[in-house]
Coordinates of C-alpha atoms in Angstrom, one line a residue:
Chain A
M1 CA -23.6 -9.6 6.7
L2 CA -24.6 -6.0 7.6
R3 CA -23.8 -6.6 11.2
L4 CA -20.4 -8.1 10.2
L5 CA -19.7 -5.0 8.0
S6 CA -20.8 -2.8 10.9
Q7 CA -18.4 -4.7 13.2
I8 CA -15.6 -4.3 10.7
W9 CA -16.3 -0.7 10.1
T10 CA -16.2 0.0 14.0
V11 CA -12.8 -1.7 14.4
I12 CA -11.4 0.2 11.3
V13 CA -12.6 3.6 12.7
M14 CA -11.1 2.6 16.2
N15 CA -7.8 1.7 14.6
V16 CA -7.6 4.8 12.4
R17 CA -8.6 7.0 15.4
S18 CA -6.0 5.5 17.5
L19 CA -3.2 6.1 14.9
P20 CA -2.0 9.3 16.7
Q21 CA -0.9 7.0 19.5
R22 CA 1.5 5.2 17.1
L23 CA 2.2 8.4 15.0
W24 CA 5.9 8.1 14.4
M25 CA 6.0 4.5 13.6
S26 CA 3.0 4.9 11.3
L27 CA 4.6 7.9 9.6
A28 CA 7.9 5.9 9.1
A29 CA 6.0 3.1 7.4
T30 CA 4.1 5.6 5.2
F31 CA 7.4 7.4 4.4
A32 CA 9.1 4.1 3.5
V33 CA 6.2 3.4 0.9
T34 CA 6.4 7.1 -0.3
V35 CA 10.1 6.6 -1.1
V36 CA 9.6 3.2 -2.8
V37 CA 6.9 4.4 -5.1
A38 CA 8.7 7.8 -5.9
V39 CA 11.9 5.9 -6.9
L40 CA 10.1 3.3 -8.9
L41 CA 7.9 5.8 -10.7
S42 CA 11.0 8.0 -11.5
F43 CA 12.6 5.0 -13.2
L44 CA 9.6 4.0 -15.1
A45 CA 9.0 7.7 -16.1
M46 CA 12.5 8.0 -17.4
S47 CA 12.1 4.8 -19.4
N48 CA 8.8 5.7 -20.6
G49 CA 9.9 9.1 -21.8
F50 CA 13.0 7.5 -23.5
S51 CA 11.1 4.9 -25.3
K52 CA 8.4 7.3 -26.4
T53 CA 11.1 9.6 -27.8
L54 CA 12.7 6.8 -29.8
S55 CA 9.4 5.2 -30.9
G56 CA 8.1 8.7 -31.9
T57 CA 11.2 9.0 -34.0
G58 CA 10.7 6.4 -36.6
S59 CA 8.2 6.2 -39.5
E60 CA 6.7 3.2 -41.1
D61 CA 6.9 4.8 -44.6
V62 CA 10.6 5.4 -44.4
A63 CA 13.2 2.6 -44.6
I64 CA 16.6 3.0 -43.1
V65 CA 19.6 1.2 -44.7
T66 CA 22.8 0.7 -42.7
R67 CA 25.8 -1.5 -43.4
S68 CA 25.2 -5.1 -42.5
G69 CA 26.1 -5.9 -39.0
S70 CA 26.4 -2.3 -37.6
Q71 CA 24.6 -1.8 -34.4
S72 CA 23.9 2.0 -34.8
E73 CA 24.2 4.8 -37.5
L74 CA 27.5 5.9 -36.0
N75 CA 29.5 2.6 -37.1
S76 CA 27.8 2.1 -40.4
V77 CA 29.4 3.0 -43.7
I78 CA 27.8 3.1 -47.2
G79 CA 29.6 4.0 -50.4
R80 CA 28.1 6.1 -53.1
D81 CA 28.1 3.2 -55.4
S82 CA 25.8 1.1 -53.1
V83 CA 23.5 4.1 -52.7
N84 CA 23.2 4.4 -56.4
I85 CA 22.5 0.7 -56.8
L86 CA 19.9 0.5 -54.1
S87 CA 18.1 3.6 -55.3
T88 CA 17.0 1.6 -58.3
A89 CA 15.1 -1.1 -56.1
S90 CA 11.4 -1.5 -56.4
G91 CA 9.1 -0.1 -53.8
I92 CA 10.9 3.2 -53.5
A93 CA 8.5 6.3 -53.8
K94 CA 9.2 8.9 -56.5
T95 CA 9.7 12.7 -56.0
A96 CA 7.6 15.2 -58.1
D97 CA 10.2 15.0 -60.9
G98 CA 10.0 11.2 -60.9
Q99 CA 13.5 10.6 -59.1
P100 CA 13.7 8.0 -56.4
F101 CA 12.8 9.7 -53.1
Y102 CA 15.7 9.0 -50.8
S103 CA 18.4 10.7 -48.5
A104 CA 21.9 9.5 -48.2
E105 CA 23.0 10.9 -44.8
L106 CA 26.2 11.3 -42.7
Y107 CA 26.2 11.0 -39.1
V108 CA 29.1 12.3 -37.1
V109 CA 29.9 13.1 -33.4
V110 CA 30.6 16.5 -32.1
D111 CA 31.2 18.1 -28.8
G112 CA 28.4 19.9 -26.9
K113 CA 28.3 21.4 -23.4
K114 CA 25.5 20.5 -21.1
R115 CA 23.8 23.5 -19.6
S116 CA 23.0 21.6 -16.4
S117 CA 26.5 20.3 -15.6
G118 CA 28.9 22.2 -17.9
T119 CA 30.4 18.7 -19.0
E120 CA 31.2 18.1 -22.5
V121 CA 29.3 15.2 -24.2
N122 CA 28.9 13.7 -27.5
I123 CA 26.0 15.2 -29.7
P124 CA 25.1 13.9 -33.1
M125 CA 25.5 16.1 -36.3
R126 CA 23.7 14.8 -39.4
G127 CA 24.5 15.7 -42.9
I128 CA 21.3 15.6 -45.0
S129 CA 20.0 16.7 -48.3
S130 CA 16.9 18.7 -48.7
L131 CA 15.2 15.5 -49.7
G132 CA 16.1 14.2 -46.2
F133 CA 14.2 17.2 -44.9
D134 CA 11.2 16.5 -47.1
L135 CA 11.0 12.8 -46.3
R136 CA 10.8 13.3 -42.6
G137 CA 7.2 14.3 -41.6
G138 CA 6.1 16.8 -38.8
I139 CA 9.4 19.0 -39.1
E140 CA 9.2 22.6 -38.8
I141 CA 11.6 25.4 -38.6
V142 CA 10.5 27.2 -35.4
E143 CA 13.2 29.9 -35.4
G144 CA 15.4 31.3 -38.2
R145 CA 15.6 29.5 -41.5
M146 CA 16.8 26.3 -43.3
F147 CA 20.5 26.0 -44.0
A148 CA 21.5 26.9 -47.5
D149 CA 23.0 24.1 -49.6
G150 CA 27.0 24.2 -50.0
T151 CA 27.4 26.5 -47.0
N152 CA 28.7 25.8 -43.4
E153 CA 25.4 26.7 -41.8
I154 CA 23.6 24.3 -39.5
I155 CA 20.1 24.1 -38.0
V156 CA 19.7 22.8 -34.5
G157 CA 17.0 20.6 -32.8
R158 CA 15.0 22.2 -30.1
G159 CA 16.2 19.6 -27.6
I160 CA 19.7 20.6 -28.4
L161 CA 18.9 24.3 -27.6
D162 CA 17.2 23.4 -24.3
Q163 CA 20.0 21.2 -22.9
F164 CA 23.2 22.5 -24.3
S165 CA 24.8 25.8 -24.4
G166 CA 26.4 27.6 -27.4
F167 CA 23.7 26.8 -30.0
E168 CA 21.7 30.0 -30.0
L169 CA 20.4 31.3 -33.2
G170 CA 23.3 33.4 -34.8
S171 CA 26.1 31.8 -32.8
E172 CA 29.1 30.1 -34.2
V173 CA 30.5 26.8 -33.2
A174 CA 33.7 25.1 -34.3
F175 CA 33.5 21.3 -35.6
G176 CA 35.7 19.6 -38.0
K177 CA 37.9 21.9 -40.0
T178 CA 35.8 25.0 -39.8
R179 CA 33.2 27.1 -37.9
W180 CA 29.5 26.7 -38.4
T181 CA 26.8 29.3 -38.0
V182 CA 23.5 28.4 -36.4
V183 CA 20.8 29.7 -38.7
G184 CA 17.7 27.9 -37.7
V185 CA 16.0 25.8 -34.9
F186 CA 13.7 23.0 -35.8
S187 CA 11.2 20.9 -34.0
T188 CA 10.2 17.3 -34.8
G189 CA 7.5 17.0 -32.1
G190 CA 9.8 15.6 -29.4
S191 CA 11.4 12.9 -31.4
A192 CA 15.2 11.9 -31.1
F193 CA 15.8 14.1 -34.3
E194 CA 15.5 17.0 -31.9
S195 CA 18.7 16.0 -30.2
E196 CA 20.7 16.5 -33.6
L197 CA 22.3 19.4 -35.5
W198 CA 21.7 19.2 -39.2
A199 CA 23.9 20.5 -42.1
D200 CA 24.3 20.0 -45.8
A201 CA 25.6 16.5 -46.4
R202 CA 28.1 17.4 -49.0
M203 CA 29.6 20.0 -46.6
V204 CA 29.8 17.4 -43.8
Q205 CA 31.5 15.0 -46.1
D206 CA 34.1 17.4 -47.0
L207 CA 34.8 19.1 -43.8
F208 CA 34.9 15.8 -41.8
N209 CA 36.9 13.8 -44.4
R210 CA 34.4 11.5 -45.4
G211 CA 35.2 11.4 -49.0
N212 CA 32.1 10.1 -51.0
S213 CA 30.8 7.8 -48.4
F214 CA 27.6 8.0 -46.2
Q215 CA 26.5 6.2 -43.1
T216 CA 22.8 5.6 -43.7
M217 CA 20.3 5.9 -46.4
R218 CA 16.6 6.8 -45.7
I219 CA 14.3 5.7 -48.4
K220 CA 10.6 6.9 -48.8
L221 CA 8.6 3.8 -49.4
S222 CA 5.7 3.7 -51.9
E223 CA 3.8 1.5 -49.6
A224 CA 4.3 2.0 -45.6
G225 CA 6.1 -0.9 -44.0
N226 CA 6.8 -2.6 -47.3
I227 CA 10.5 -3.1 -47.6
R228 CA 10.4 -6.3 -49.5
G229 CA 11.8 -4.7 -52.9
L230 CA 14.8 -3.5 -50.9
E231 CA 15.4 -6.7 -49.1
E232 CA 15.3 -8.7 -52.4
M233 CA 17.8 -6.4 -54.0
I234 CA 20.1 -6.5 -51.0
E235 CA 19.8 -10.4 -50.9
N236 CA 20.4 -10.8 -54.7
D237 CA 23.1 -8.4 -55.4
P238 CA 26.4 -9.4 -53.7
R239 CA 27.8 -5.9 -53.9
L240 CA 25.2 -4.8 -51.3
I241 CA 26.3 -5.7 -47.9
L242 CA 23.6 -3.9 -46.1
D243 CA 20.7 -4.2 -43.6
V244 CA 17.3 -2.6 -44.2
D245 CA 14.4 -2.0 -41.8
T246 CA 11.6 0.5 -41.5
E247 CA 12.6 3.5 -39.6
A248 CA 10.0 2.7 -36.9
G249 CA 11.3 -0.7 -36.5
Y250 CA 14.9 0.5 -36.3
F251 CA 14.2 2.9 -33.6
A252 CA 11.9 0.6 -31.6
A253 CA 14.8 -1.9 -31.5
Q254 CA 17.1 1.0 -30.3
G255 CA 14.5 1.7 -27.6
E256 CA 14.5 -1.9 -26.4
A257 CA 18.0 -1.4 -25.0
L258 CA 16.2 0.7 -22.5
E259 CA 14.2 -2.3 -21.3
G260 CA 17.1 -3.0 -18.9
I261 CA 16.2 0.3 -17.2
V262 CA 12.7 -0.7 -16.6
W263 CA 13.8 -4.0 -15.0
F264 CA 16.5 -2.1 -13.1
G265 CA 13.9 0.2 -11.9
W266 CA 11.5 -2.7 -10.9
G267 CA 14.4 -4.4 -9.3
I268 CA 15.4 -1.4 -7.2
G269 CA 11.7 -0.8 -6.4
I270 CA 11.0 -4.4 -5.2
V271 CA 14.2 -4.4 -3.1
M272 CA 13.2 -1.1 -1.5
G273 CA 9.6 -2.6 -1.3
L274 CA 10.9 -5.4 0.8
G275 CA 12.3 -2.8 3.1
A276 CA 9.1 -1.0 3.2
L277 CA 7.3 -4.3 3.7
A278 CA 9.5 -5.0 6.7
G279 CA 8.6 -1.5 7.9
A280 CA 4.9 -2.2 7.4
L281 CA 5.1 -5.5 9.2
N282 CA 6.9 -4.0 12.2
T283 CA 4.4 -1.1 12.4
M284 CA 1.4 -3.4 12.2
Y285 CA 2.7 -5.9 14.7
T286 CA 3.3 -3.1 17.0
S287 CA -0.2 -1.8 16.3
V288 CA -1.6 -5.1 17.1
A289 CA 0.4 -5.5 20.2
S290 CA -0.5 -2.0 21.6
R291 CA -4.2 -2.7 20.8
A292 CA -4.2 -6.3 22.1
S293 CA -6.4 -5.4 25.1
E294 CA -8.9 -3.5 23.0
I295 CA -9.1 -6.4 20.4
A296 CA -9.6 -9.0 23.0
T297 CA -12.2 -6.9 24.8
L298 CA -14.2 -6.4 21.5
R299 CA -13.9 -10.3 21.1
A300 CA -15.1 -10.7 24.6
I301 CA -18.2 -8.5 23.8
G302 CA -18.8 -10.8 20.8
F303 CA -17.2 -9.1 17.9
S304 CA -16.0 -11.8 15.4
N305 CA -12.3 -12.4 14.6
V306 CA -13.1 -11.5 11.0
S307 CA -13.5 -7.8 12.2
A308 CA -10.2 -8.0 14.0
F309 CA -8.5 -9.3 10.9
F310 CA -10.0 -6.7 8.5
G311 CA -9.5 -3.9 10.9
T312 CA -5.9 -4.5 11.1
L313 CA -5.6 -5.1 7.3
V314 CA -7.4 -2.0 6.4
E315 CA -5.2 0.2 8.9
S316 CA -2.1 -1.3 7.0
V317 CA -3.6 -0.7 3.5
V318 CA -4.6 2.8 4.4
L319 CA -1.1 3.8 5.6
S320 CA 0.4 2.2 2.5
L321 CA -1.9 3.9 0.2
I322 CA -1.3 7.2 1.8
G323 CA 2.4 6.6 1.2
G324 CA 1.9 5.4 -2.4
V325 CA -0.4 8.5 -3.3
I326 CA 2.2 10.9 -1.7
G327 CA 5.1 8.9 -3.6
A328 CA 3.2 9.3 -6.8
L329 CA 2.4 13.0 -6.3
V330 CA 6.1 13.6 -5.5
S331 CA 7.1 11.8 -8.5
Y332 CA 4.6 13.6 -10.8
I333 CA 5.5 17.0 -9.4
F334 CA 9.2 16.7 -9.7
M335 CA 9.8 14.2 -12.5
D336 CA 6.9 14.4 -14.9
G337 CA 7.8 16.8 -17.8
L338 CA 11.5 16.9 -16.5
T339 CA 13.6 17.1 -19.6
T340 CA 17.1 15.8 -19.7
A341 CA 19.6 14.0 -21.9
T342 CA 21.3 10.7 -21.8
I343 CA 23.6 8.5 -23.9
G344 CA 21.8 6.7 -26.8
A345 CA 22.8 3.6 -28.8
S346 CA 25.1 5.8 -30.9
F347 CA 27.1 6.9 -28.0
T348 CA 25.5 10.4 -28.5
Q349 CA 23.1 12.3 -26.3
V350 CA 19.4 11.8 -26.8
V351 CA 17.2 14.6 -25.3
F352 CA 14.0 13.3 -23.8
T353 CA 11.3 14.0 -21.2
F354 CA 10.2 12.1 -18.2
E355 CA 6.7 10.9 -18.8
L356 CA 4.5 9.6 -15.9
S357 CA 1.4 8.0 -17.6
A358 CA -1.7 7.0 -15.9
D359 CA -0.6 3.4 -16.3
L360 CA 2.6 4.1 -14.4
L361 CA 0.8 5.9 -11.7
Q362 CA -1.5 3.0 -11.4
N363 CA 1.6 0.6 -11.0
G364 CA 2.9 2.8 -8.2
I365 CA -0.2 2.7 -6.3
L366 CA -0.7 -1.1 -7.0
L367 CA 2.9 -1.5 -5.5
A368 CA 1.9 0.3 -2.4
L369 CA -1.4 -1.7 -2.2
V370 CA 0.6 -4.9 -2.3
I371 CA 2.9 -3.7 0.5
G372 CA -0.1 -2.8 2.6
L373 CA -1.8 -6.0 2.1
V374 CA 1.2 -8.3 2.7
G375 CA 2.5 -6.0 5.5
G376 CA -0.9 -6.1 7.1
F377 CA -1.8 -9.8 6.5
F378 CA 0.2 -11.5 9.1
P379 CA -0.3 -9.0 11.9
A380 CA -4.1 -9.2 10.9
L381 CA -4.0 -12.9 11.4
K382 CA -2.2 -12.4 14.7
A383 CA -5.1 -10.0 15.8
A384 CA -7.7 -12.5 14.6
R385 CA -6.0 -15.3 16.6
L386 CA -5.5 -13.3 19.7
P387 CA -6.9 -15.0 22.7
V388 CA -9.9 -13.4 24.3
I389 CA -8.4 -14.1 27.7
V390 CA -6.0 -11.1 27.0
A391 CA -8.9 -8.8 27.8
F392 CA -8.8 -10.1 31.5
R393 CA -5.3 -9.4 31.8
G394 CA -6.0 -5.7 31.1
S395 CA -3.7 -2.9 31.7
A396 CA -3.7 -0.3 34.5
Chain N
M1 CA -35.3 -20.5 40.3
A2 CA -34.0 -22.5 37.4
A3 CA -30.3 -23.2 37.2
L4 CA -28.7 -20.9 34.7
F5 CA -25.3 -22.5 34.8
D6 CA -24.5 -26.1 35.5
L7 CA -21.0 -27.3 35.6
K8 CA -20.7 -31.0 35.5
N9 CA -17.2 -32.7 36.4
V10 CA -15.3 -29.8 34.9
A11 CA -11.7 -30.3 34.4
K12 CA -9.0 -27.9 33.2
S13 CA -5.3 -28.5 32.8
F14 CA -2.7 -27.2 30.5
V15 CA 0.9 -28.2 29.7
K16 CA 3.8 -25.7 30.4
G17 CA 7.1 -27.1 29.2
K18 CA 7.2 -30.6 30.1
E19 CA 4.9 -30.1 33.2
K20 CA 1.1 -30.7 33.2
I21 CA -0.6 -28.1 35.3
T22 CA -4.0 -29.0 36.6
I23 CA -6.5 -26.1 37.7
F24 CA -9.7 -28.2 38.1
E25 CA -10.0 -31.9 38.2
D26 CA -13.8 -32.5 39.0
L27 CA -15.4 -29.2 39.6
N28 CA -19.2 -29.1 40.0
M29 CA -21.5 -26.2 40.6
E30 CA -24.7 -24.6 39.8
I31 CA -25.7 -20.9 39.5
E32 CA -29.4 -20.1 39.6
E33 CA -30.8 -17.3 37.5
G34 CA -31.0 -14.1 39.5
D35 CA -28.2 -15.2 41.8
F36 CA -25.2 -12.9 42.7
V37 CA -22.2 -15.1 43.5
A38 CA -18.9 -13.8 44.7
I39 CA -15.9 -16.1 44.0
M40 CA -13.0 -15.6 46.4
G41 CA -9.7 -17.4 46.7
P42 CA -5.9 -16.9 46.7
S43 CA -3.9 -16.1 43.5
G44 CA -3.6 -19.3 41.4
S45 CA -6.8 -20.9 43.0
G46 CA -8.5 -21.0 39.5
K47 CA -11.2 -18.3 40.0
T48 CA -10.2 -16.3 36.9
T49 CA -10.0 -19.6 34.8
L50 CA -13.5 -20.4 36.2
L51 CA -14.9 -16.9 35.3
N52 CA -13.3 -17.4 31.7
M53 CA -15.0 -20.7 31.3
L54 CA -18.4 -19.3 32.4
G55 CA -17.9 -16.4 29.9
G56 CA -17.0 -18.8 27.0
V57 CA -13.5 -17.3 26.5
D58 CA -11.8 -20.4 27.8
Q59 CA -12.9 -24.0 27.4
P60 CA -12.6 -26.9 29.8
T61 CA -10.5 -29.9 29.0
G62 CA -13.1 -32.3 30.5
G63 CA -16.6 -32.2 31.9
E64 CA -19.6 -30.3 30.7
V65 CA -20.7 -26.6 31.0
W66 CA -24.5 -26.1 30.5
F67 CA -26.1 -22.6 30.2
D68 CA -29.9 -22.0 30.2
G69 CA -30.3 -25.8 29.1
A70 CA -27.7 -25.7 26.3
R71 CA -24.3 -27.1 26.5
I72 CA -21.7 -24.5 25.6
D73 CA -18.4 -26.1 26.1
K74 CA -18.4 -27.7 22.7
L75 CA -19.2 -24.5 20.7
S76 CA -16.8 -23.3 18.1
E77 CA -15.0 -20.0 18.5
G78 CA -17.6 -18.2 16.2
Q79 CA -20.5 -19.8 18.0
L80 CA -19.1 -18.8 21.4
A81 CA -18.7 -15.2 20.0
K82 CA -22.3 -15.1 19.1
W83 CA -23.3 -16.8 22.5
R84 CA -21.4 -14.1 24.3
A85 CA -23.0 -11.2 22.5
N86 CA -26.5 -12.7 23.3
N87 CA -26.0 -13.7 26.9
V88 CA -22.9 -12.1 28.7
G89 CA -21.9 -8.6 29.8
F90 CA -18.3 -8.4 31.0
I91 CA -17.1 -6.0 33.6
F92 CA -13.2 -5.8 33.8
Q93 CA -10.8 -4.6 36.5
F94 CA -9.3 -2.1 34.3
Y95 CA -12.6 -1.1 32.7
N96 CA -11.3 -2.0 29.2
L97 CA -13.0 1.1 27.6
M98 CA -11.9 1.9 24.1
P99 CA -9.8 5.1 24.6
M100 CA -10.7 6.6 21.2
L101 CA -14.4 6.3 21.6
N102 CA -16.6 8.5 24.0
A103 CA -18.8 7.1 26.7
A104 CA -21.9 6.6 24.4
R105 CA -19.8 5.1 21.6
N106 CA -18.3 2.6 24.1
V107 CA -21.7 1.6 25.5
E108 CA -23.0 1.3 22.0
L109 CA -20.5 -1.5 21.1
P110 CA -22.5 -4.6 22.1
L111 CA -25.5 -3.0 20.2
L112 CA -23.5 -3.1 16.9
L113 CA -24.0 -6.9 17.1
T114 CA -27.8 -6.7 17.2
R115 CA -30.2 -5.7 14.4
L116 CA -31.2 -2.5 16.2
G117 CA -31.3 0.6 14.1
S118 CA -29.2 3.7 15.0
K119 CA -32.2 5.6 16.7
Q120 CA -32.9 2.6 18.8
R121 CA -29.3 2.0 19.7
T122 CA -28.8 5.7 20.8
K123 CA -32.0 5.3 23.0
N124 CA -30.8 2.1 24.6
V125 CA -27.3 3.7 25.3
M126 CA -29.0 6.7 26.9
T127 CA -31.1 4.3 29.1
A128 CA -28.1 2.3 30.2
L129 CA -26.1 5.5 30.9
K130 CA -29.0 6.9 32.9
L131 CA -29.1 3.7 34.9
V132 CA -25.6 4.3 35.9
E133 CA -26.1 8.1 36.4
L134 CA -23.7 9.2 33.7
E135 CA -26.2 10.4 30.9
D136 CA -24.6 13.8 31.2
R137 CA -21.2 12.3 30.3
A138 CA -22.2 10.7 27.2
K139 CA -19.9 12.7 25.0
H140 CA -16.9 12.5 27.3
M141 CA -13.8 10.4 26.4
P142 CA -12.5 7.9 28.8
N143 CA -9.5 10.0 29.7
E144 CA -11.9 12.8 30.8
M145 CA -13.6 10.6 33.4
S146 CA -12.5 9.2 36.9
G147 CA -11.8 5.6 37.4
G148 CA -15.3 5.2 39.1
Q149 CA -17.1 6.8 36.2
Q150 CA -15.1 4.7 33.7
Q151 CA -16.3 1.6 35.5
R152 CA -19.9 2.8 35.4
V153 CA -19.5 3.2 31.8
A154 CA -18.2 -0.3 31.6
I155 CA -21.3 -1.5 33.5
A156 CA -23.6 0.4 31.2
R157 CA -21.7 -1.3 28.3
A158 CA -22.1 -4.8 29.9
I159 CA -26.0 -4.2 30.4
V160 CA -27.0 -2.2 27.4
S161 CA -27.9 -5.4 25.4
D162 CA -29.7 -6.7 28.3
P163 CA -27.8 -10.0 28.9
K164 CA -28.9 -12.5 31.5
L165 CA -25.5 -12.8 33.0
L166 CA -22.9 -10.4 34.1
L167 CA -19.3 -11.6 34.8
C168 CA -17.2 -9.3 36.8
D169 CA -13.3 -9.8 37.1
E170 CA -12.3 -7.7 40.2
P171 CA -14.6 -4.8 39.2
T172 CA -13.5 -2.7 42.1
G173 CA -9.8 -3.7 42.2
D174 CA -8.6 -0.5 40.8
L175 CA -10.9 1.9 42.8
D176 CA -10.9 3.5 46.2
R177 CA -13.3 2.2 48.9
A178 CA -16.1 4.9 48.5
T179 CA -16.1 4.4 44.7
A180 CA -16.0 0.7 45.0
D181 CA -19.0 0.9 47.2
E182 CA -20.8 2.8 44.5
I183 CA -20.1 0.3 41.9
L184 CA -21.1 -2.7 44.1
K185 CA -24.4 -0.9 45.0
T186 CA -24.9 -0.5 41.2
L187 CA -24.3 -4.3 40.7
Q188 CA -26.5 -5.0 43.6
L189 CA -29.3 -2.9 42.0
L190 CA -28.9 -4.7 38.7
N191 CA -29.3 -8.0 40.5
T192 CA -32.3 -7.1 42.7
E193 CA -34.2 -4.8 40.5
F194 CA -33.3 -6.2 37.0
N195 CA -32.8 -9.8 38.0
K196 CA -29.4 -10.0 36.4
T197 CA -27.3 -13.0 37.4
I198 CA -24.0 -11.8 38.5
V199 CA -20.7 -13.8 39.0
M200 CA -18.0 -11.7 40.6
V201 CA -14.4 -12.7 41.2
T202 CA -12.9 -10.6 43.9
H203 CA -10.1 -10.7 46.5
D204 CA -12.0 -8.2 48.6
P205 CA -14.2 -9.6 51.4
A206 CA -16.0 -6.2 51.6
A207 CA -16.9 -6.4 48.0
A208 CA -18.2 -10.0 48.5
K209 CA -20.6 -8.9 51.2
Y210 CA -22.6 -7.2 48.3
A211 CA -23.2 -10.6 46.8
K212 CA -26.0 -13.2 47.8
R213 CA -23.4 -15.9 48.4
T214 CA -19.6 -16.3 48.4
L215 CA -17.8 -19.3 47.1
H216 CA -14.3 -19.9 48.1
L217 CA -12.0 -21.6 45.7
D218 CA -8.7 -23.2 46.7
K219 CA -6.4 -25.4 44.6
G220 CA -9.3 -25.8 42.1
E221 CA -11.9 -27.0 44.6
F222 CA -14.7 -25.2 46.5
V223 CA -14.0 -25.0 50.2
E224 CA -15.7 -23.7 53.2
A225 CA -14.9 -20.0 54.1
E226 CA -12.9 -21.0 57.2
Q227 CA -10.6 -23.5 55.1
A228 CA -9.8 -20.8 52.6
A229 CA -6.4 -19.6 52.8

């Protein structure tokens, strides 16, 4: 066994040392794998970042109520009467003064200008009550102050401030029938709420002609995840044509829409991977052809065909892995931590950060490994089956 | 002298397209241990095919090939590789050195198939290089050496594991006369002083003169020198 390993090692060393003779072709194969891995990881990092933003947005101890059948907050409508009825359901936490702990909220779309491209896109503006602020955990005002009730003041999420122009502290923006003053910047630890503008719900109702209707109702649950009391009331009261879910479940479902991006990324990765595979096969077949005399000479000396096989296979894997590592590095350097905004389920912009996890990097390297193994396997088989007589044909 | 090689009724043919091409039909020969045989003949006479069969890199389609009392024509590919490692040293026309290994590493290759440790391998390599008067070139790469020096490295590689048999395929075909004579003298020395059995295929009558005897092949049969084309 040791002798066999020694043979394999010798062949590997010879193959690797002879790489400069096939420099450009080897570099081309490596580059192809680099591009494949970098593109795949970029897609996965985007999807991963978006999913994490949405999944980090929802809480298990908050229920979200929307009109039955509405796909998002934007196309939901809930009247004040429905809000009042549902607020009497069991399972709702109480505030310090014994009132049901909920926030009826509005969700409207306003224009924002992207810093990166200067284009105008939809961004969400949420009308909330002070209870709405309280029932969301992990929120802090990082600059300025909270808006005052009954005024046309807004506070902006940190993601909005980073990605869109015109929302600096103290600036004025025109939405609806009036101008609004930015009085604070809030952070929610990177969740989708950071992509929103918040103002007093009654002001938003008034200035956007919403009468006494809302779009969602957020309810603090007395027991995390337990929405049974709300469901029962909705089922039993024909006036309540509503859907209820935990906030975590709601945003997770929204995030699932991004599954498509993951599959698209893998699809693109696999198609490009096939191209890289063809490159690897070509490179390795050329490598075997150019070393045919050397391989046959070693076989004539007594080296086994197993050593010829593994020597070729390892060369292919090494080239692919180098490409994979460079691709992962490129992706990590240029994509990890990159913050951008894209359209979410409510046709509004969601600010999120590309996130390249260890798992994703591992996937990229794994893909490179597969390309190396498959791309090297058939040429390695050819090397192992090379007739020893080739050594006697020689080359001058 | 005992017969090292014994070829009995050896046949070799292959099919090319729809045509069956016969190289040997009924070839018989014996090579004694310590012999130095030159095999001459025109192109297509079958001399390289014969050398390949003697070296276990090609197998006959009929008959028997015996080496040192054991039949080798029925061995598997893996068994033949081991047999070659233990018994045969090859010397090729174009040297067939590994261009990315220095002289010492090239010579060491057959020893990687043995149980020898690194120190012993280095010692044997230097002994072999000394025998071909190239010990001072151990660290040189093949492209830093002349054709004659490269062929001497190839001879050192062929003898380093002390095989009984050396098979030479036109060993001086790529060399000038003076260098060719040096190489042939080295082969002669290995035969007379170290009792290596040598089979050499050559086109060159001057090279054949260094052998103890010369066999002429024509159309797959041994013929007298005068009959040879």
